[in-house]
Short mmCIF file of N, CA, C and O in Angstrom, two decimals:
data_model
loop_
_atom_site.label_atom_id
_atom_site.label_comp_id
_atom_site.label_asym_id
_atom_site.label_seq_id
_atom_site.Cartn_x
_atom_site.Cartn_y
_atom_site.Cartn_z
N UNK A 16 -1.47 -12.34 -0.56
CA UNK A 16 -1.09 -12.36 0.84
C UNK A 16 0.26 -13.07 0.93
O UNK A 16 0.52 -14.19 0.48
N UNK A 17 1.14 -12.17 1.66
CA UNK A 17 2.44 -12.97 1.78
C UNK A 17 3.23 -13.01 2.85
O UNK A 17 3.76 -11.93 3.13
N UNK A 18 3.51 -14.11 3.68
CA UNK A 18 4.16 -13.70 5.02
C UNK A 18 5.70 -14.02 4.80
O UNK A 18 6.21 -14.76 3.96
N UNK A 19 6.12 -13.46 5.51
CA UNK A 19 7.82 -13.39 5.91
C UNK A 19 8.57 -13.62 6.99
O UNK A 19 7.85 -13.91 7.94
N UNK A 20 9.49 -13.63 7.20
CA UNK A 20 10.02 -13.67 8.48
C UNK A 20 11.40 -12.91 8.86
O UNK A 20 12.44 -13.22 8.27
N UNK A 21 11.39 -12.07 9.70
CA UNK A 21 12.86 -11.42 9.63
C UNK A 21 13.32 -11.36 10.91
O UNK A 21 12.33 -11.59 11.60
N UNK A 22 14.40 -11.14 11.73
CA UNK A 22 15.55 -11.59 12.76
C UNK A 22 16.11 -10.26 12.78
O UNK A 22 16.56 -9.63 11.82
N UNK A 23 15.96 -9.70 14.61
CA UNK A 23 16.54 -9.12 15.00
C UNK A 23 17.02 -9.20 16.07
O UNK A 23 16.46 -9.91 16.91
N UNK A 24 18.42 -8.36 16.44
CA UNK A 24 19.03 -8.77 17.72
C UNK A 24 18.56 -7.60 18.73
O UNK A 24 19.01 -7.56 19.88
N UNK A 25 17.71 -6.73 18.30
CA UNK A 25 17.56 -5.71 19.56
C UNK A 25 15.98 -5.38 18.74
O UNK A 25 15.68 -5.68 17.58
N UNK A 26 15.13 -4.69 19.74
CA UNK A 26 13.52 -3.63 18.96
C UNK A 26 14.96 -2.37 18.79
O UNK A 26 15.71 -3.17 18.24
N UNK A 27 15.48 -1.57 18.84
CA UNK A 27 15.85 -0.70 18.03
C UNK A 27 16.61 -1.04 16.39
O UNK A 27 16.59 -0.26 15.44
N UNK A 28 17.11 -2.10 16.40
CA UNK A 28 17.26 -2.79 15.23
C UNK A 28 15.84 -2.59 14.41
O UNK A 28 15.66 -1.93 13.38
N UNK A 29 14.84 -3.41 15.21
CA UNK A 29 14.26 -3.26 14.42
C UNK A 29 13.08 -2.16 14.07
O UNK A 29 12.26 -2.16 13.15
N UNK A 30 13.31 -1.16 15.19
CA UNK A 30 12.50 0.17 14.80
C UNK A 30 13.31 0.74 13.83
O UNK A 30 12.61 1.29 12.98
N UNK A 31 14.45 0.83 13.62
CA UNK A 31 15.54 1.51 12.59
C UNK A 31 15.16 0.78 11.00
O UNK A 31 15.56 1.25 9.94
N UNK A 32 14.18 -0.60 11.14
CA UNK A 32 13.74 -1.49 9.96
C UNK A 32 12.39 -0.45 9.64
O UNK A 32 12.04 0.13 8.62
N UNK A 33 11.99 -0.50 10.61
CA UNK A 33 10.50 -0.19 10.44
C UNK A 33 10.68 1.44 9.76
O UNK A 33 10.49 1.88 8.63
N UNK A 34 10.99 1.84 10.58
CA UNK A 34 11.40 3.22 9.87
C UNK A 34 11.98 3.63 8.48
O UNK A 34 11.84 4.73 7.94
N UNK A 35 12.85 2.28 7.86
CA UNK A 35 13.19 2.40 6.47
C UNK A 35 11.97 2.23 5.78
O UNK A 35 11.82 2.85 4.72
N UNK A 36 10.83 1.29 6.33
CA UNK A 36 9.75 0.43 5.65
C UNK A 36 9.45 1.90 5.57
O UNK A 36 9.82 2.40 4.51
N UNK A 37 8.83 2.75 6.45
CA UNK A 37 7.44 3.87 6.82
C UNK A 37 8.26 5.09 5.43
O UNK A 37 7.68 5.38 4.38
N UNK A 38 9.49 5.54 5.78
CA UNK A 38 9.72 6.12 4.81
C UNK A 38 10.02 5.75 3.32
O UNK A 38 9.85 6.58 2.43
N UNK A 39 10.35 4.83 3.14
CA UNK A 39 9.79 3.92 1.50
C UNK A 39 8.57 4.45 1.47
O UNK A 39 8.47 5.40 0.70
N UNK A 40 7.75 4.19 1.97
CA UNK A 40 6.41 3.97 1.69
C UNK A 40 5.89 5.28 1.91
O UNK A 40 4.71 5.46 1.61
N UNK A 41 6.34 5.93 2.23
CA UNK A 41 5.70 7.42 2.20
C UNK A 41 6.02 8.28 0.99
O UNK A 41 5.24 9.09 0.48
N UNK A 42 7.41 7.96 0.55
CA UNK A 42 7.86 8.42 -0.87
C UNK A 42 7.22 7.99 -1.82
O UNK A 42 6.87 8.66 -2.79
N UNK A 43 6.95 6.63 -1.60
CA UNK A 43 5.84 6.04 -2.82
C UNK A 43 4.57 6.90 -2.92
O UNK A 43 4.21 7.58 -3.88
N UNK A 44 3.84 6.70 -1.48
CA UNK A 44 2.25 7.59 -1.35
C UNK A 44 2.54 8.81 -1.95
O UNK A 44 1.66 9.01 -2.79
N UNK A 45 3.54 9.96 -1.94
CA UNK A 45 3.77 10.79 -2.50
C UNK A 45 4.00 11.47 -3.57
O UNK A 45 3.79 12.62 -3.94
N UNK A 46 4.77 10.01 -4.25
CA UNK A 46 4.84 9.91 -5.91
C UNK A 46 3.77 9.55 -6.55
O UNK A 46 3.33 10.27 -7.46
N UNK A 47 3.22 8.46 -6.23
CA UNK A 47 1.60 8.15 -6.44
C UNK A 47 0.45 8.65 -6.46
O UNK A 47 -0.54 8.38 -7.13
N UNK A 48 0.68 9.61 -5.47
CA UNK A 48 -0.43 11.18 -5.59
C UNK A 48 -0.23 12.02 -6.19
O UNK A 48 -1.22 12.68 -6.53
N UNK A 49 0.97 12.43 -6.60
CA UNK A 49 1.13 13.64 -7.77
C UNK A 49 0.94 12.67 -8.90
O UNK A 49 1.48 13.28 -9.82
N UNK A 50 0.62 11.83 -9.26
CA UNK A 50 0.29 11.14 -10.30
C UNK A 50 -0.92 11.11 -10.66
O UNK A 50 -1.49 11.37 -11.72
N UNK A 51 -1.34 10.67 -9.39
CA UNK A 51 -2.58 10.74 -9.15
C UNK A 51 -3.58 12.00 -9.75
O UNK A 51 -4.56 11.95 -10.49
N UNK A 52 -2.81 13.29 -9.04
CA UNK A 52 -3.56 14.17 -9.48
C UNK A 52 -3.44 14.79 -10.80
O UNK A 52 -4.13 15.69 -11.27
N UNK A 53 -2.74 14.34 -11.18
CA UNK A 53 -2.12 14.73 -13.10
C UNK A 53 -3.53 14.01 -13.78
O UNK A 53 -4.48 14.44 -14.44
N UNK A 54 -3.12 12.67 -13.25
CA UNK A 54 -4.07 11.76 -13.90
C UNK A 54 -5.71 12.14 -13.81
O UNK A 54 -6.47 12.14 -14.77
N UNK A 55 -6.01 12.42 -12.59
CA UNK A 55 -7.68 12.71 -12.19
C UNK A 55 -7.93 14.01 -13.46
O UNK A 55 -8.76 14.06 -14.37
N UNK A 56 -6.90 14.93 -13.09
CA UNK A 56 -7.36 15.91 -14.06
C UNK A 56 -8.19 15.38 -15.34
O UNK A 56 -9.41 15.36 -15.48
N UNK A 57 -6.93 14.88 -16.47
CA UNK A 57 -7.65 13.89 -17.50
C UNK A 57 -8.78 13.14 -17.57
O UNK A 57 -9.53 13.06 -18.54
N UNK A 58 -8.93 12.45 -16.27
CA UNK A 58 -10.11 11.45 -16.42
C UNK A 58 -11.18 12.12 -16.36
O UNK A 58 -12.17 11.79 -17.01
N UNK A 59 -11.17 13.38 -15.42
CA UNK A 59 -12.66 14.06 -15.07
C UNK A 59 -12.57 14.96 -17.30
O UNK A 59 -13.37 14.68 -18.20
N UNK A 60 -11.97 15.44 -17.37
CA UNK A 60 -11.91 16.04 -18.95
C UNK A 60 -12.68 14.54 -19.58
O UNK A 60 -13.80 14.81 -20.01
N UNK A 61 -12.39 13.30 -19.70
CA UNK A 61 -12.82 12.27 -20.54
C UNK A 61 -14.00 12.24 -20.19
O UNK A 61 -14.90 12.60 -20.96
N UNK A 62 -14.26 11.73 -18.81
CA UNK A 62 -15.67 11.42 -18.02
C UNK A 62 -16.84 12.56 -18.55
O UNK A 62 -17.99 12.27 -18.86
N UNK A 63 -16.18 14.06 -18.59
CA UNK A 63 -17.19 15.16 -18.76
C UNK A 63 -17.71 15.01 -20.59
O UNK A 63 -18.81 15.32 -21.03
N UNK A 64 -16.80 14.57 -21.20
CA UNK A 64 -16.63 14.28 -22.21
C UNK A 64 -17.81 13.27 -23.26
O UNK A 64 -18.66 13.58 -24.09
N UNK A 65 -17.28 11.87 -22.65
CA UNK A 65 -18.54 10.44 -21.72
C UNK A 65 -20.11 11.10 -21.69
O UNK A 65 -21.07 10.74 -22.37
N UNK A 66 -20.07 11.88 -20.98
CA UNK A 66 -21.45 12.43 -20.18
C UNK A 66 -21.86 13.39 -21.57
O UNK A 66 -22.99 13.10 -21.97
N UNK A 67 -21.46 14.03 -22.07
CA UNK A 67 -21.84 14.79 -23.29
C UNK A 67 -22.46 13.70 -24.14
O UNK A 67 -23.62 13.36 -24.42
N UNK A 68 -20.89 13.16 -24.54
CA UNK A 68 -21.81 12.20 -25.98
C UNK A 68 -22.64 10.77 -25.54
O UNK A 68 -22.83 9.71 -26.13
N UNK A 69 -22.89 11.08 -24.71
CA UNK A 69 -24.29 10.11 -23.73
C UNK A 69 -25.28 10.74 -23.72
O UNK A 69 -26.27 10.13 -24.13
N UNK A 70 -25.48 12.05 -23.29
CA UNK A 70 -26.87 12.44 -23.52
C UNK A 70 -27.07 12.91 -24.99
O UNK A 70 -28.28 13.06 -25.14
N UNK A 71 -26.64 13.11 -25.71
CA UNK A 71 -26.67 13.25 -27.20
C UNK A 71 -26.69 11.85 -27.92
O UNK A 71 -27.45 11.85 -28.89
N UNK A 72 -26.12 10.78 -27.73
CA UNK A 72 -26.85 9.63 -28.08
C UNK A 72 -28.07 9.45 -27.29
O UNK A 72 -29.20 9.46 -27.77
N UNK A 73 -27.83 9.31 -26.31
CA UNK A 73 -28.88 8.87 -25.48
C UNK A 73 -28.89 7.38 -25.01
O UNK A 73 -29.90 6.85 -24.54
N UNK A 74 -27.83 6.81 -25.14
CA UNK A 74 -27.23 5.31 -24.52
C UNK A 74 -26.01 5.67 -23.74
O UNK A 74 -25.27 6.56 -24.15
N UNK A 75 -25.72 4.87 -22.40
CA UNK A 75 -24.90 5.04 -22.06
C UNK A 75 -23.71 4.47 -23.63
O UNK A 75 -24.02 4.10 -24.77
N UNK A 76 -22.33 4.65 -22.94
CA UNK A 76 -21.53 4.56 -24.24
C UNK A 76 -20.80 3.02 -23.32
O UNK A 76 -20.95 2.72 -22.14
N UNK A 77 -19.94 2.23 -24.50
CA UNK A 77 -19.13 0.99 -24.34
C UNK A 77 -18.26 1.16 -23.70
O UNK A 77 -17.41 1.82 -24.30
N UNK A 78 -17.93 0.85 -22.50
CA UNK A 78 -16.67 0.84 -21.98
C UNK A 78 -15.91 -0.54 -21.93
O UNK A 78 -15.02 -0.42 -21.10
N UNK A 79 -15.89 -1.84 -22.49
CA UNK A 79 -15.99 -2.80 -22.42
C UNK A 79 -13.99 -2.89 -22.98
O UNK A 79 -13.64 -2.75 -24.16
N UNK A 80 -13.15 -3.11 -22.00
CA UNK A 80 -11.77 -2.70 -22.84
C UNK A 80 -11.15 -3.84 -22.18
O UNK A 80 -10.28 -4.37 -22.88
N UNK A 81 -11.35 -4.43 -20.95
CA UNK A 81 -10.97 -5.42 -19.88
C UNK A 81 -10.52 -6.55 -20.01
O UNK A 81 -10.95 -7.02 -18.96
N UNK A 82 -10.07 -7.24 -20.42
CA UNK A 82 -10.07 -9.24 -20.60
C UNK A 82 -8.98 -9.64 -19.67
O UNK A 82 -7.88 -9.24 -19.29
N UNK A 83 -10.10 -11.00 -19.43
CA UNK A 83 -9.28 -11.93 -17.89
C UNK A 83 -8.76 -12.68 -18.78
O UNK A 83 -9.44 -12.97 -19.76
N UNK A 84 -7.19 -13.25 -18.64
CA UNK A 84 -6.38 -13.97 -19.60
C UNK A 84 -5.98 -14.62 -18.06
O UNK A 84 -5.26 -13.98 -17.30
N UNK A 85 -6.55 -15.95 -17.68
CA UNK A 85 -6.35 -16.94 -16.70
C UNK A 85 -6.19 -16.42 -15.66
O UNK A 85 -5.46 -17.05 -14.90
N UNK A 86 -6.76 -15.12 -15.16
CA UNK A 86 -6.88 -14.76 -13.69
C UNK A 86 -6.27 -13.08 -13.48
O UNK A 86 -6.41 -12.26 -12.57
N UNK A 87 -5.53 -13.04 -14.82
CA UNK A 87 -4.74 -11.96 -15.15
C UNK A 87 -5.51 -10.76 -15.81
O UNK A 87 -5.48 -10.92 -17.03
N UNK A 88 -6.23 -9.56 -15.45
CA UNK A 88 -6.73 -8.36 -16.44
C UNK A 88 -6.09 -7.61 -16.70
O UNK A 88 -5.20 -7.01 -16.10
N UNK A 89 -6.74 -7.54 -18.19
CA UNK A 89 -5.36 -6.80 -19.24
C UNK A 89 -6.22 -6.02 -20.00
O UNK A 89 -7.16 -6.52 -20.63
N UNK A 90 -5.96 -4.71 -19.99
CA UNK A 90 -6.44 -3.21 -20.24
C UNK A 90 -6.47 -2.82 -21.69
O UNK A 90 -5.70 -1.89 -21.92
N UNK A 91 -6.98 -3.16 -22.50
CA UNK A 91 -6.69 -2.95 -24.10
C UNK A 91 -7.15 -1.08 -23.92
O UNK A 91 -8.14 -0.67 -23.31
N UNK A 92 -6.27 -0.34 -24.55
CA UNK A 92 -6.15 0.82 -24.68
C UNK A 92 -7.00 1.87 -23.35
O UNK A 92 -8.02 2.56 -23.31
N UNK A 93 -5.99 1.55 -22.46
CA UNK A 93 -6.23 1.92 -21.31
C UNK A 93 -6.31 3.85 -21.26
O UNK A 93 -5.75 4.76 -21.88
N UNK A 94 -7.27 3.76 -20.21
CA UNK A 94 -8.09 5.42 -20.86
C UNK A 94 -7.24 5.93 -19.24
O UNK A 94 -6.35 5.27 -18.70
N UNK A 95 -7.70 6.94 -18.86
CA UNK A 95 -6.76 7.98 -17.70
C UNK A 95 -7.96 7.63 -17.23
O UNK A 95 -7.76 7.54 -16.02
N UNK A 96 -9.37 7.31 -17.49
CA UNK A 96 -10.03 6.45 -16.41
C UNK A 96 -9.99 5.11 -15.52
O UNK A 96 -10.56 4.85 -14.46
N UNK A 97 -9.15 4.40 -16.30
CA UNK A 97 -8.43 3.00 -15.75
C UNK A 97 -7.65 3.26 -15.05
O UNK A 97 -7.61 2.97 -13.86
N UNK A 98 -6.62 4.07 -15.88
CA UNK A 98 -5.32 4.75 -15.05
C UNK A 98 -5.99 5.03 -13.33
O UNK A 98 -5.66 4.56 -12.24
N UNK A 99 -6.80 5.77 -13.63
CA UNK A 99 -6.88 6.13 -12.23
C UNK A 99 -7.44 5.16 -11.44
O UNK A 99 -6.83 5.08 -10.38
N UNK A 100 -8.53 4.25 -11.54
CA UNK A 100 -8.96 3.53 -11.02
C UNK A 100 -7.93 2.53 -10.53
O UNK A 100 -8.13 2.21 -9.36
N UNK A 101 -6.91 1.97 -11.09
CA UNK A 101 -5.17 1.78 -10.33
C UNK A 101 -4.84 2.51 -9.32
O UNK A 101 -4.98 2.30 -8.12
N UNK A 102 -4.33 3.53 -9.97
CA UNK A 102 -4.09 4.39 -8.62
C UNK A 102 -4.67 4.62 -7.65
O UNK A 102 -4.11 4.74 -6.56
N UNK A 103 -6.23 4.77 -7.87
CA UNK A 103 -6.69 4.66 -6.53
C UNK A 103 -6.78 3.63 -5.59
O UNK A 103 -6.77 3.82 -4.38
N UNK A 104 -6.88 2.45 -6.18
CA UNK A 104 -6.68 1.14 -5.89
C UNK A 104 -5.15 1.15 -4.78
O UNK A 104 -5.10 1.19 -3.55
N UNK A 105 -4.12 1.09 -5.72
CA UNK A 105 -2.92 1.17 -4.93
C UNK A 105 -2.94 2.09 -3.66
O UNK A 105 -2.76 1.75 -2.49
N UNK A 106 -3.20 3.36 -4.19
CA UNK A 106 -3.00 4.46 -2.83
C UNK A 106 -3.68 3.94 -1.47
O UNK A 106 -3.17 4.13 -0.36
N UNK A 107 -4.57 3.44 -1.63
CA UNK A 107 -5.72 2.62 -0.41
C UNK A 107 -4.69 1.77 0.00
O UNK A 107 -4.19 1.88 1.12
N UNK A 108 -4.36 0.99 -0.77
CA UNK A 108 -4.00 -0.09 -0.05
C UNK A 108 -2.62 0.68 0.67
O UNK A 108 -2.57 0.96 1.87
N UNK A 109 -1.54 0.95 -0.32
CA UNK A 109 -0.25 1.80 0.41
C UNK A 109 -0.77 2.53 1.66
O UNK A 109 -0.40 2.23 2.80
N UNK A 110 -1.57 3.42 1.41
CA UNK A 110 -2.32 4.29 3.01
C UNK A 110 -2.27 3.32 3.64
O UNK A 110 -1.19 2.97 4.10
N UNK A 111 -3.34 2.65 3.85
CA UNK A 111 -3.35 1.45 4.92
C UNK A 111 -2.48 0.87 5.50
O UNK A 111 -2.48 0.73 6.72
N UNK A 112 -1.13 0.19 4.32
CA UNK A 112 -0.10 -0.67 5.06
C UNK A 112 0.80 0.60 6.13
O UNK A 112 1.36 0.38 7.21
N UNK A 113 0.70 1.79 5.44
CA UNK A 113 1.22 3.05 6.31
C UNK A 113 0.55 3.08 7.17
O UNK A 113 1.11 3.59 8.14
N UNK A 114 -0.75 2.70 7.41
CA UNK A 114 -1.43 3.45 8.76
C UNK A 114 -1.05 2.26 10.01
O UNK A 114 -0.83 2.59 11.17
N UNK A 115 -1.02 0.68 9.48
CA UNK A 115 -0.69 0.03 9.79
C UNK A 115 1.12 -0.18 10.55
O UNK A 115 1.53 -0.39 11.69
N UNK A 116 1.51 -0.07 9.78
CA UNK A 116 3.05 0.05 10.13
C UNK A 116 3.50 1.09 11.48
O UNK A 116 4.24 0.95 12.45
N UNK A 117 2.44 2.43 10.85
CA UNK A 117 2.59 3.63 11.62
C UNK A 117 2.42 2.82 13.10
O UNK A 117 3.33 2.61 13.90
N UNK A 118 1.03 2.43 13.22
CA UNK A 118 0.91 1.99 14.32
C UNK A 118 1.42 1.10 15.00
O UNK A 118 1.56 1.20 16.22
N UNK A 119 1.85 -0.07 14.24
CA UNK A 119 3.09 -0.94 15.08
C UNK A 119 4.15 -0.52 15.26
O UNK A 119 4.64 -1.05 16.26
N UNK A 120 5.12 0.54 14.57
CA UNK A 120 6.03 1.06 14.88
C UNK A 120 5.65 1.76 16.53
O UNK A 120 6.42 1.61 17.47
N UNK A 121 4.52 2.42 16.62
CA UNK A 121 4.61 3.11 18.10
C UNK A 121 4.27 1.92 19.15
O UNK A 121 4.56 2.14 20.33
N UNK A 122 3.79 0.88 18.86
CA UNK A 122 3.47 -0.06 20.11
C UNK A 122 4.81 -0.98 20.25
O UNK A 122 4.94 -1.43 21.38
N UNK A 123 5.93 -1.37 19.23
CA UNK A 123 6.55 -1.65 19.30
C UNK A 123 7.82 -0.63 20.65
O UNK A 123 8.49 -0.96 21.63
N UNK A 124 7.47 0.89 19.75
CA UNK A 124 8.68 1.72 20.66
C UNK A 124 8.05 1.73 22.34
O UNK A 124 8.68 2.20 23.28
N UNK A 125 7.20 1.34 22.41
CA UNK A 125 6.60 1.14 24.02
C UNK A 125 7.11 -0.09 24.45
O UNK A 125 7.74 -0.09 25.51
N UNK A 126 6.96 -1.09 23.88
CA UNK A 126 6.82 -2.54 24.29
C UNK A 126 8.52 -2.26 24.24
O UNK A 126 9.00 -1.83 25.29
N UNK A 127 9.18 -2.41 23.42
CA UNK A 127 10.51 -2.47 23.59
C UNK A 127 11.58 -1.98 24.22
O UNK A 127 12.58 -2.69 24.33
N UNK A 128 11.56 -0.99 24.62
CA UNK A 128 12.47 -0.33 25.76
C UNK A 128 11.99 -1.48 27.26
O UNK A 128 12.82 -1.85 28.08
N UNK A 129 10.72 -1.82 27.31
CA UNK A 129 10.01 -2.12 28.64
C UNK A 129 11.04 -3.81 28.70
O UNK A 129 11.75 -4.17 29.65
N UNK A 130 10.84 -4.51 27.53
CA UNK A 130 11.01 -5.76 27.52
C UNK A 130 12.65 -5.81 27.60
O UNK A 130 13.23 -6.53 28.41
N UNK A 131 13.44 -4.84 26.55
CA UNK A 131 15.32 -5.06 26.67
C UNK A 131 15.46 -5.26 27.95
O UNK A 131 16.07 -6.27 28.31
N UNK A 132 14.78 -4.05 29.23
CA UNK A 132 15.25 -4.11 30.28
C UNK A 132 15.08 -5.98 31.28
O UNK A 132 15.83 -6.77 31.86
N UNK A 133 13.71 -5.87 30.95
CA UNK A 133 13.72 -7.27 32.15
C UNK A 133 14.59 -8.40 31.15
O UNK A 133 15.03 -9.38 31.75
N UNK A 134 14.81 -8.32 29.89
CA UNK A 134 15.40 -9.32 29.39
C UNK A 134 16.72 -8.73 29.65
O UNK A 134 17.19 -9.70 30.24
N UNK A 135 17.31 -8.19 29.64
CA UNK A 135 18.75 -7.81 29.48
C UNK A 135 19.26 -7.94 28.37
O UNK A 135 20.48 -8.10 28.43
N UNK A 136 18.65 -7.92 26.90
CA UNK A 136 19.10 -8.02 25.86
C UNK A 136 19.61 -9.16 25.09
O UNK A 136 20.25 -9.11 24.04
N UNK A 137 19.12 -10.56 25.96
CA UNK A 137 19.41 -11.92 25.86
C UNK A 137 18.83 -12.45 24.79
O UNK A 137 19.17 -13.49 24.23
N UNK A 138 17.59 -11.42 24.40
CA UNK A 138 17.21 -12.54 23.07
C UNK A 138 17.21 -11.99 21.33
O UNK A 138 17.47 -10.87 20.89
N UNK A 139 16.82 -13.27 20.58
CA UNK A 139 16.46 -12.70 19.38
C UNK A 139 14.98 -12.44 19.31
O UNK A 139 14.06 -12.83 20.03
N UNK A 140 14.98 -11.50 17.99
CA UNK A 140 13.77 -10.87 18.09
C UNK A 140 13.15 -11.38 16.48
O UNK A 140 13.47 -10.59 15.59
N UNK A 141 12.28 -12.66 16.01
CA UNK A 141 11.91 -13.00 15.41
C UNK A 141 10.44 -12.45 14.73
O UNK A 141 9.33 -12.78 15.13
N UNK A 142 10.64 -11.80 13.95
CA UNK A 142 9.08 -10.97 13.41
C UNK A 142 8.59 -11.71 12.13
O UNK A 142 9.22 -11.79 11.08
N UNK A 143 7.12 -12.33 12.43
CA UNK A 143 6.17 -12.27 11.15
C UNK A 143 5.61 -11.24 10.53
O UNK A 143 4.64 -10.53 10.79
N UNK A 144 6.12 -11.27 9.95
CA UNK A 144 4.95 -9.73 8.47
C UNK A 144 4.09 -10.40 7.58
O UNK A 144 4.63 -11.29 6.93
N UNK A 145 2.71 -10.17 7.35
CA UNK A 145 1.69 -10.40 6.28
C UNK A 145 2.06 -9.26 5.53
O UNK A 145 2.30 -8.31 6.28
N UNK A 146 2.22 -8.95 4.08
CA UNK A 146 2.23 -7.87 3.22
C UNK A 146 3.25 -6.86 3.78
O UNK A 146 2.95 -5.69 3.54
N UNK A 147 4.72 -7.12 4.68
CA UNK A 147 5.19 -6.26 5.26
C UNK A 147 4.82 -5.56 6.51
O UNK A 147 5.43 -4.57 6.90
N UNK A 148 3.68 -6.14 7.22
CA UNK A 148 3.14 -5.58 8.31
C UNK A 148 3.32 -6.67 9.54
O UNK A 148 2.74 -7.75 9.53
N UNK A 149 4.41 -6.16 10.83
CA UNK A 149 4.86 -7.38 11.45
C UNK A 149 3.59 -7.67 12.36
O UNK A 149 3.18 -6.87 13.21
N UNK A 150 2.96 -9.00 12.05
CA UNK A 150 1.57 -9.65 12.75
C UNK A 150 2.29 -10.50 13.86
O UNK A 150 1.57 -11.13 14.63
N UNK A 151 3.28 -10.56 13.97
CA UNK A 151 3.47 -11.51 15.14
C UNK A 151 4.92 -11.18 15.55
O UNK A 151 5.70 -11.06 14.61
N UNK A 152 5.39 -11.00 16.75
CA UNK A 152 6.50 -10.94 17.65
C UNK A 152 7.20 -12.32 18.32
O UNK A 152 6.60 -12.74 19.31
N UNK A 153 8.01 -12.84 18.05
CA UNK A 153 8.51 -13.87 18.72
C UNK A 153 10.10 -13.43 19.72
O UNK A 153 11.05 -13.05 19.04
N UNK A 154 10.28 -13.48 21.03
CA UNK A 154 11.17 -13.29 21.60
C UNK A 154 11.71 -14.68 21.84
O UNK A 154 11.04 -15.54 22.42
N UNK A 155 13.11 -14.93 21.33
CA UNK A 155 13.72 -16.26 21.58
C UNK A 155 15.44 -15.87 22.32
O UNK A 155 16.32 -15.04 22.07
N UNK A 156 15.30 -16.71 23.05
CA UNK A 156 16.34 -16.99 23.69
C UNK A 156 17.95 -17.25 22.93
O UNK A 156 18.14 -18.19 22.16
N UNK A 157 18.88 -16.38 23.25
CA UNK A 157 20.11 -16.61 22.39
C UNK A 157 20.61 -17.72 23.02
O UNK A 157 20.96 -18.05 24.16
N UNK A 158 20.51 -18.44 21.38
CA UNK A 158 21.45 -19.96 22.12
C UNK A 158 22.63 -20.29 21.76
O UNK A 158 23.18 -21.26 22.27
#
């Protein structure tokens, strides 16, 4: 979890921010899913694979590849089943901060046209972000 703080002199400043954020992040979700699906291919081939020489032993098989090195897990010969289990991991979370963003970007473009006017453009526009997602609005007075 990481908060930030960033300074603007107008909400179109900073919808023109938000909008760099949404499209970053959509190029990523995009690159990340054709990866994604390269990758799933493989894993379902291994998994079907898994499932064979499991019922022919007749034990599930070792998957045991994982080690916590002080808080840190580290993948010893990481299979396109790990692989993916990352990626899916990431894509969730990326979706989210997108669905997130998405949506402050539109309450922002409401709130802000409404507020320039009664302010007359007098203030700064101080934003908190958790993980890049602005959680808090501060309007301050130019001094």
């Amino acid at each position: 979890m990481s908060y930030s703080l960033l300074q603007f002199s107008s909400f179109g400043e900073l919808l023109k921010y938000l909008d760099s954020q949404i499209k970053s992040l959509e190029e990523s979700v995009r690159a990340l899913h054709q990866r994604y699906e390269v990758v799933r291919a493989r894993a379902e081939r291994v998994r079907e694979l898994e499932r064979v020489l499991e019922d022919l032993l007749g034990e599930k098989l070792p998957t045991l590849n994982e080690v916590d090195y002080m808080g840190l897990r580290i993948v010893i010969n990481a299979r396109a089943i790990d692989e993916l289990t990352v990626l899916e991991e990431t894509l969730e979370s990326q979706r989210e901060i997108l669905e997130s963003l998405l949506k402050v970007r539109e309450l922002i473009q409401r709130l802000g046209g409404s507020l320039e006017q009664v302010g007359g453009g007098g203030f700064t526009i101080l934003v908190q972000t958790l993980n890049g997602v602005p959680l808090r609005i501060l309007l301050k007075e130019v001094e």
